Coordinates of C-alpha atoms in Angstrom, one line a residue:
M19 CA 16.7 -14.9 -8.9
S20 CA 17.9 -11.7 -10.4
G21 CA 19.2 -9.2 -7.9
R22 CA 17.8 -6.3 -9.9
A23 CA 14.5 -4.7 -8.9
Q24 CA 11.7 -3.9 -11.3
L25 CA 9.8 -0.6 -11.4
M26 CA 6.4 -1.1 -13.0
W27 CA 5.5 2.0 -15.0
D28 CA 3.4 3.0 -18.0
E29 CA 2.8 6.7 -18.5
A30 CA -0.8 5.8 -19.2
V31 CA -1.5 5.1 -15.6
T32 CA -1.7 8.8 -15.0
G33 CA -5.0 8.6 -16.9
Y34 CA -6.5 7.2 -13.6
D35 CA -8.2 10.6 -13.1
F36 CA -11.5 11.1 -11.3
G37 CA -11.6 14.8 -12.4
P38 CA -10.8 18.3 -11.1
G39 CA -11.1 18.6 -7.3
H40 CA -10.9 14.9 -6.6
P41 CA -8.3 14.1 -3.8
M42 CA -6.7 11.4 -5.9
D43 CA -4.9 13.7 -8.3
P44 CA -2.8 11.8 -10.8
V45 CA -0.1 14.5 -10.6
R46 CA 1.1 12.5 -7.6
L47 CA 2.1 9.7 -9.9
A48 CA 3.7 11.9 -12.5
L49 CA 5.7 13.8 -9.8
T50 CA 6.9 10.5 -8.2
R51 CA 8.1 9.2 -11.5
S52 CA 9.9 12.4 -12.2
L53 CA 11.6 12.4 -8.8
V54 CA 12.7 8.8 -9.3
S55 CA 14.3 9.8 -12.5
A56 CA 15.8 13.0 -11.0
F57 CA 17.6 10.8 -8.5
G58 CA 18.8 8.4 -11.3
L59 CA 16.9 5.5 -9.7
D60 CA 15.4 4.5 -13.0
R61 CA 19.0 3.5 -14.1
E62 CA 19.2 1.2 -11.0
V63 CA 16.1 -0.8 -11.8
E64 CA 14.5 -2.4 -14.8
V65 CA 11.6 -0.2 -15.8
V66 CA 8.8 -2.5 -17.1
A67 CA 5.4 -1.6 -18.6
A68 CA 3.3 -4.7 -18.1
K69 CA 0.1 -5.4 -20.1
A70 CA -3.3 -4.5 -18.7
A71 CA -5.0 -7.2 -16.7
G72 CA -7.3 -9.2 -18.9
E73 CA -10.7 -10.6 -18.2
S74 CA -9.6 -13.9 -16.8
T75 CA -7.1 -12.2 -14.5
L76 CA -9.7 -9.7 -13.2
R77 CA -12.0 -12.5 -12.5
L78 CA -9.5 -14.0 -10.0
V79 CA -11.0 -11.4 -7.6
H80 CA -13.9 -9.5 -9.3
R81 CA -17.3 -10.8 -10.2
P82 CA -18.1 -10.8 -14.0
D83 CA -21.1 -8.6 -13.5
Y84 CA -19.0 -6.0 -11.8
I85 CA -16.4 -6.0 -14.6
E86 CA -19.2 -5.5 -17.1
A87 CA -20.5 -2.6 -15.1
V88 CA -17.1 -1.0 -15.1
K89 CA -16.8 -1.5 -18.8
A90 CA -20.2 0.1 -19.4
A91 CA -19.4 3.1 -17.2
S92 CA -16.1 3.4 -19.0
A93 CA -17.8 3.6 -22.4
D94 CA -20.6 5.9 -21.1
P95 CA -19.9 7.6 -17.8
A96 CA -23.4 9.0 -17.6
A97 CA -24.7 5.5 -17.5
A98 CA -22.7 4.4 -14.4
D99 CA -24.6 2.2 -12.1
P100 CA -24.2 3.4 -8.5
S101 CA -25.3 0.0 -7.1
Y102 CA -21.8 -1.0 -8.1
G103 CA -20.2 2.0 -6.4
L104 CA -19.7 3.7 -9.8
G105 CA -20.6 7.3 -10.5
T106 CA -20.5 8.2 -6.9
T107 CA -18.7 11.1 -5.1
D108 CA -15.8 8.9 -4.2
D109 CA -15.6 7.0 -7.5
P110 CA -16.9 9.2 -10.3
A111 CA -17.2 7.5 -13.7
F112 CA -14.9 8.7 -16.4
A113 CA -14.2 7.7 -20.0
G114 CA -11.6 4.9 -20.2
M115 CA -12.0 4.0 -16.6
H116 CA -11.9 0.2 -17.2
E117 CA -8.8 0.4 -19.4
V118 CA -6.7 2.4 -17.1
S119 CA -7.8 0.5 -14.0
A120 CA -7.0 -2.7 -15.7
L121 CA -3.6 -1.3 -16.7
I122 CA -2.8 -0.4 -13.1
A123 CA -3.9 -3.9 -12.0
G124 CA -1.7 -5.3 -14.8
Q125 CA 1.4 -3.6 -13.3
S126 CA 0.8 -5.2 -9.9
V127 CA 0.1 -8.6 -11.4
G128 CA 3.2 -8.2 -13.5
A129 CA 5.2 -7.3 -10.4
A130 CA 4.0 -10.5 -8.7
E131 CA 4.8 -12.6 -11.7
A132 CA 8.3 -11.2 -11.9
V133 CA 9.1 -11.8 -8.3
W134 CA 7.6 -15.3 -8.2
R135 CA 9.4 -16.4 -11.3
G136 CA 12.7 -15.0 -10.1
D137 CA 13.1 -12.3 -12.8
A138 CA 13.5 -9.8 -10.0
A139 CA 13.9 -10.0 -6.2
H140 CA 11.8 -6.9 -5.7
A141 CA 9.2 -5.1 -7.8
V142 CA 7.4 -1.8 -7.1
N143 CA 4.1 -0.5 -8.5
F144 CA 3.5 2.8 -6.8
A145 CA 0.5 3.4 -9.0
G146 CA -1.1 0.4 -7.3
G147 CA -2.3 -0.4 -3.8
L148 CA -6.0 0.3 -4.6
H149 CA -7.0 -1.8 -1.7
H150 CA -10.7 -0.8 -1.1
A151 CA -12.2 -2.2 -4.3
M152 CA -14.4 -5.2 -3.5
P153 CA -15.1 -8.3 -5.6
G154 CA -18.5 -6.7 -6.7
G155 CA -18.0 -3.0 -6.3
A156 CA -15.9 0.1 -6.4
A157 CA -15.1 1.9 -3.1
G158 CA -12.8 4.5 -1.7
F159 CA -11.3 5.8 -5.0
C160 CA -10.6 2.2 -6.1
I161 CA -12.0 0.4 -9.1
Y162 CA -10.1 -2.8 -9.5
N163 CA -8.2 -4.2 -6.5
D164 CA -4.7 -4.6 -7.9
A165 CA -3.3 -5.7 -4.5
S166 CA -5.8 -8.6 -4.3
L167 CA -5.2 -9.5 -7.9
A168 CA -1.4 -9.6 -7.3
V169 CA -1.9 -12.0 -4.4
A170 CA -4.5 -14.1 -6.3
R171 CA -2.1 -14.4 -9.2
L172 CA 0.7 -15.6 -6.9
L173 CA -1.7 -18.3 -5.6
E174 CA -2.6 -19.2 -9.1
L175 CA 1.1 -19.6 -9.9
G176 CA 1.5 -22.0 -7.0
A177 CA 2.4 -20.0 -4.0
E178 CA 1.1 -21.7 -0.8
R179 CA 1.7 -18.8 1.7
V180 CA 1.5 -15.1 0.8
A181 CA 1.6 -12.3 3.4
Y182 CA 0.1 -8.9 2.7
V183 CA 1.0 -6.0 5.0
D184 CA -0.9 -2.8 4.6
V185 CA 0.3 0.4 6.3
D186 CA -2.1 2.8 4.6
V187 CA -4.0 5.0 7.0
H188 CA -7.2 3.3 5.9
H189 CA -8.1 -0.3 6.6
G190 CA -7.1 -2.7 3.8
D191 CA -10.7 -3.9 3.7
G192 CA -10.9 -5.1 0.1
V193 CA -7.9 -7.3 0.4
Q194 CA -9.1 -8.7 3.7
A195 CA -12.5 -9.5 2.1
A196 CA -11.0 -11.2 -0.9
F197 CA -9.0 -13.7 1.2
W198 CA -11.3 -13.8 4.3
D199 CA -11.7 -17.6 4.0
D200 CA -8.3 -18.5 2.6
P201 CA -5.6 -19.6 5.1
R202 CA -2.9 -19.3 2.4
V203 CA -3.0 -15.6 2.8
L204 CA -2.2 -13.6 5.9
T205 CA -3.4 -10.0 5.8
I206 CA -2.1 -7.5 8.3
S207 CA -3.4 -4.0 8.3
L208 CA -2.2 -1.1 10.5
H209 CA -4.7 1.8 10.2
E210 CA -6.5 4.6 11.9
H211 CA -9.2 3.3 14.2
P212 CA -12.5 2.6 12.3
R213 CA -14.4 4.8 14.8
T214 CA -12.8 7.9 13.2
L215 CA -12.0 7.0 9.6
F216 CA -13.4 5.3 6.5
P217 CA -14.2 2.5 5.8
Q218 CA -15.2 1.9 9.4
T219 CA -13.8 -1.6 9.4
G220 CA -10.6 -3.2 10.6
W221 CA -11.5 -3.9 14.2
P222 CA -9.1 -6.3 16.0
E223 CA -11.9 -8.8 16.3
E224 CA -11.9 -9.3 12.5
T225 CA -9.6 -12.3 12.4
G226 CA -10.7 -14.3 9.3
G227 CA -13.4 -16.7 8.2
E228 CA -14.3 -19.9 9.9
A229 CA -11.8 -21.9 7.7
A230 CA -9.1 -19.3 8.1
Q231 CA -9.2 -18.0 11.7
G232 CA -6.1 -16.0 12.5
S233 CA -5.5 -15.1 8.8
A234 CA -6.7 -11.5 9.2
V235 CA -4.9 -9.1 11.6
N236 CA -6.0 -5.6 12.3
V237 CA -4.2 -3.0 14.4
A238 CA -6.6 -0.1 14.9
L239 CA -4.5 2.9 15.9
P240 CA -5.9 5.9 17.8
A241 CA -6.1 9.2 15.9
G242 CA -3.1 11.3 16.5
T243 CA -0.6 8.4 16.6
G244 CA 2.8 9.7 15.7
D245 CA 6.2 8.2 14.6
A246 CA 7.1 6.4 17.9
G247 CA 3.7 4.9 18.3
W248 CA 3.3 3.9 14.7
L249 CA 6.7 2.2 14.6
R250 CA 6.1 0.6 18.0
A251 CA 2.8 -0.9 16.8
F252 CA 4.4 -2.2 13.5
H253 CA 7.3 -3.9 15.2
A254 CA 5.1 -5.3 18.0
V255 CA 2.9 -7.2 15.6
V256 CA 4.3 -7.7 12.1
P257 CA 7.7 -9.5 12.6
E258 CA 6.4 -12.2 14.9
L259 CA 3.5 -13.0 12.6
L260 CA 5.7 -13.2 9.6
A261 CA 8.2 -15.4 11.5
E262 CA 5.4 -17.8 12.3
F263 CA 3.7 -17.7 8.9
R264 CA 6.9 -17.9 6.8
P265 CA 5.5 -16.5 3.6
Q266 CA 6.9 -17.3 0.2
V267 CA 6.3 -13.8 -0.9
L268 CA 5.7 -10.5 0.9
V269 CA 3.3 -8.0 -0.6
T270 CA 3.2 -4.6 1.0
Q271 CA 1.0 -1.6 0.5
H272 CA 2.6 1.8 1.4
G273 CA -0.2 4.4 1.3
A274 CA 1.4 7.7 2.2
D275 CA -1.7 9.1 3.9
T276 CA -0.5 8.3 7.4
H277 CA 1.5 11.6 7.1
F278 CA 0.7 14.5 9.4
E279 CA 0.0 16.7 6.4
D280 CA -2.5 14.4 4.8
P281 CA -5.9 16.2 4.5
L282 CA -8.1 13.1 4.7
A283 CA -7.0 11.4 7.9
H284 CA -5.8 12.0 11.4
L285 CA -2.5 10.2 12.1
A286 CA 0.7 12.2 12.7
V287 CA 3.4 10.1 11.0
S288 CA 6.4 11.7 9.3
L289 CA 8.1 10.9 6.0
D290 CA 11.0 9.6 8.0
A291 CA 8.9 7.0 9.8
Q292 CA 7.3 6.0 6.5
R293 CA 10.9 5.4 5.2
A294 CA 11.7 3.4 8.3
V295 CA 8.7 1.1 7.7
Q296 CA 9.7 0.7 4.1
V297 CA 13.2 -0.4 5.2
A298 CA 11.6 -2.8 7.7
C299 CA 9.4 -4.4 5.0
H300 CA 12.5 -4.9 2.8
D301 CA 14.4 -6.5 5.6
L302 CA 11.4 -8.7 6.6
A303 CA 11.1 -9.9 3.1
H304 CA 14.7 -11.0 3.1
E305 CA 14.4 -12.6 6.6
Y306 CA 11.2 -14.5 6.1
A307 CA 10.2 -14.5 2.4
G308 CA 13.4 -15.4 0.6
G309 CA 13.8 -11.7 -0.4
R310 CA 10.6 -11.9 -2.6
W311 CA 9.0 -8.5 -2.2
V312 CA 6.2 -6.8 -4.1
A313 CA 5.7 -3.2 -3.0
L314 CA 2.7 -1.1 -3.9
G315 CA 1.6 2.5 -3.4
G316 CA -1.9 3.4 -2.1
G317 CA -3.5 6.4 -0.6
G318 CA -1.8 9.8 -0.1
Y319 CA -3.4 13.1 -0.8
A320 CA -0.6 15.6 0.1
V321 CA 0.2 15.1 -3.6
V322 CA 3.2 17.5 -3.8
D323 CA 4.8 17.6 -0.3
V324 CA 4.5 13.9 0.7
V325 CA 3.6 11.3 -1.9
P326 CA 6.5 11.8 -4.4
R327 CA 9.1 11.7 -1.7
S328 CA 7.7 8.8 0.2
W329 CA 7.4 6.6 -2.9
T330 CA 10.8 7.6 -4.3
H331 CA 12.3 6.4 -1.0
L332 CA 10.4 3.1 -1.6
V333 CA 11.9 2.7 -5.1
G334 CA 15.3 3.5 -3.8
I335 CA 15.1 0.9 -1.0
A336 CA 13.8 -1.7 -3.4
A337 CA 16.6 -0.8 -5.9
G338 CA 19.3 -1.2 -3.2
R339 CA 20.2 2.4 -3.5
A340 CA 18.4 4.0 -0.6
I341 CA 18.2 7.8 -0.7
E342 CA 19.6 9.5 2.4
P343 CA 16.9 11.3 4.4
G344 CA 19.0 14.5 4.4
A345 CA 19.4 14.6 0.6
E346 CA 18.2 17.6 -1.2
T347 CA 15.5 17.2 -3.8
P348 CA 17.0 18.0 -7.3
E349 CA 16.5 21.5 -8.5
G350 CA 15.1 20.4 -11.9
W351 CA 12.4 18.4 -10.1
R352 CA 11.5 21.4 -7.9
Q353 CA 11.1 23.5 -11.0
E354 CA 8.8 20.9 -12.6
V355 CA 6.7 20.8 -9.4
Y356 CA 6.2 24.5 -9.6
A357 CA 5.4 24.4 -13.3
R358 CA 2.8 21.7 -12.9
T359 CA 1.2 22.8 -9.7
R360 CA 2.2 26.4 -8.8
Q361 CA 3.3 25.0 -5.5
L362 CA 6.8 25.1 -3.9
A363 CA 8.3 21.7 -3.7
P364 CA 9.9 20.3 -0.6
A365 CA 13.6 20.9 -0.4
R366 CA 14.8 17.7 1.3
M367 CA 13.9 14.0 1.4
S368 CA 13.2 14.2 5.1
D369 CA 10.8 15.9 7.6
G370 CA 13.8 16.4 9.9
R371 CA 12.9 13.5 12.2
W372 CA 15.6 11.0 11.1
P373 CA 16.7 8.9 12.8
V374 CA 13.3 7.9 14.2
S375 CA 13.1 5.9 17.4
W376 CA 10.5 3.9 19.3
A377 CA 10.3 1.7 22.3
G378 CA 10.3 -2.0 21.6
W379 CA 7.4 -4.2 22.8
E380 CA 9.7 -6.6 24.6
A381 CA 10.3 -4.0 27.4
G382 CA 6.6 -4.2 28.4
Y383 CA 3.6 -2.1 27.8
D384 CA 1.4 0.5 29.6
P385 CA -2.2 -0.7 29.9
A386 CA -3.4 2.9 30.3
D387 CA -1.8 4.0 27.0
R388 CA -4.2 4.1 24.0
L389 CA -1.6 3.0 21.5
D390 CA -0.6 0.1 23.7
Q391 CA -4.2 -0.8 24.1
A392 CA -4.5 -1.1 20.3
V393 CA -1.5 -3.3 20.1
V394 CA -2.7 -5.5 22.9
A395 CA -6.1 -5.9 21.3
A396 CA -4.6 -7.0 18.0
R397 CA -2.2 -9.5 19.7
R398 CA -4.9 -11.0 21.9
A399 CA -7.3 -11.4 19.0
V400 CA -4.9 -13.2 16.7
F401 CA -1.7 -14.4 18.3
P402 CA -3.3 -17.4 20.2
L403 CA -5.0 -18.4 17.0
R404 CA -1.5 -18.7 15.4
G405 CA 0.0 -20.5 18.4
L406 CA 1.8 -17.3 19.6
L407 CA 1.8 -15.8 23.0
A408 CA -0.2 -12.6 23.2

């Protein structure tokens, strides 16, 4: 296995653009790539532009009729079929939609292939993590589910155990659905409670299909959860499950929309806590998955203040050159931010909360605390199914 990480990047992925005013502004991708370069991280990784996912690859997850519907909407956006979730407010159709969506999917599939084959220990596609797309429909700003396709490709290549950990503020519903009946895939999602946020799924009782009970794990966090609670929940659930499952590859989704500045959700997590979970995922990959780690982006709609910094930290961690939280953002990047957006860029790679701390689960829990109730619900629903003490 090569020790060098891969960064999957093709400038054309910034064409994933639902139009003016849509929350998923592709400037977040361009500014992340620029910040990676400004810190010199692109010299520490192998930057690879993978080919777009082809028809046979897309069919590992998506139905043929849905792929054809995407192609039709891509050729003529006015003819988009809303029965497939296309041409809606969340997922407006745009020219070239199929091609750029397949390109993003191809980067995640390429990342999975590189890690499985030993070309790289870690691979990052921050343009990916489009976890809401279903086998037969678009949803939640997601056309093709690159995360599911990466996992499916790993299985096709011979992997017998793949773990998927999703820390986006929204439930990783599309990935859970894709592998609901497959015990070879363990999906773990930490997200805001479905009572208060799209897609209104991800209840702790969702534990997998009849043939795969205990393969889906959902930690539904109360609105307002901050750094200490978020990290406590992560460490109370994820490490024990990975230790039991022993995945051959760890795939993680790092939506930045848990942040307290994100306009579409209600958690109160800082950039520093996001970085701490990125470090934890890296370490867990080494401890339980032989170091094989595929890291994806995801949601994140504070497109200047949060997303570029969060995902640049992710690239630095994967590259083995983690950026110190107190580091200043490079002046040239700040100038680019203003030129592109007429917004002032953040000055540092931290929200001033480093080092973050939390109380470990082993010290006990408070049955009256809403965060602890969420953790207990997840552990009681799944841990016994996996032979673990709840």
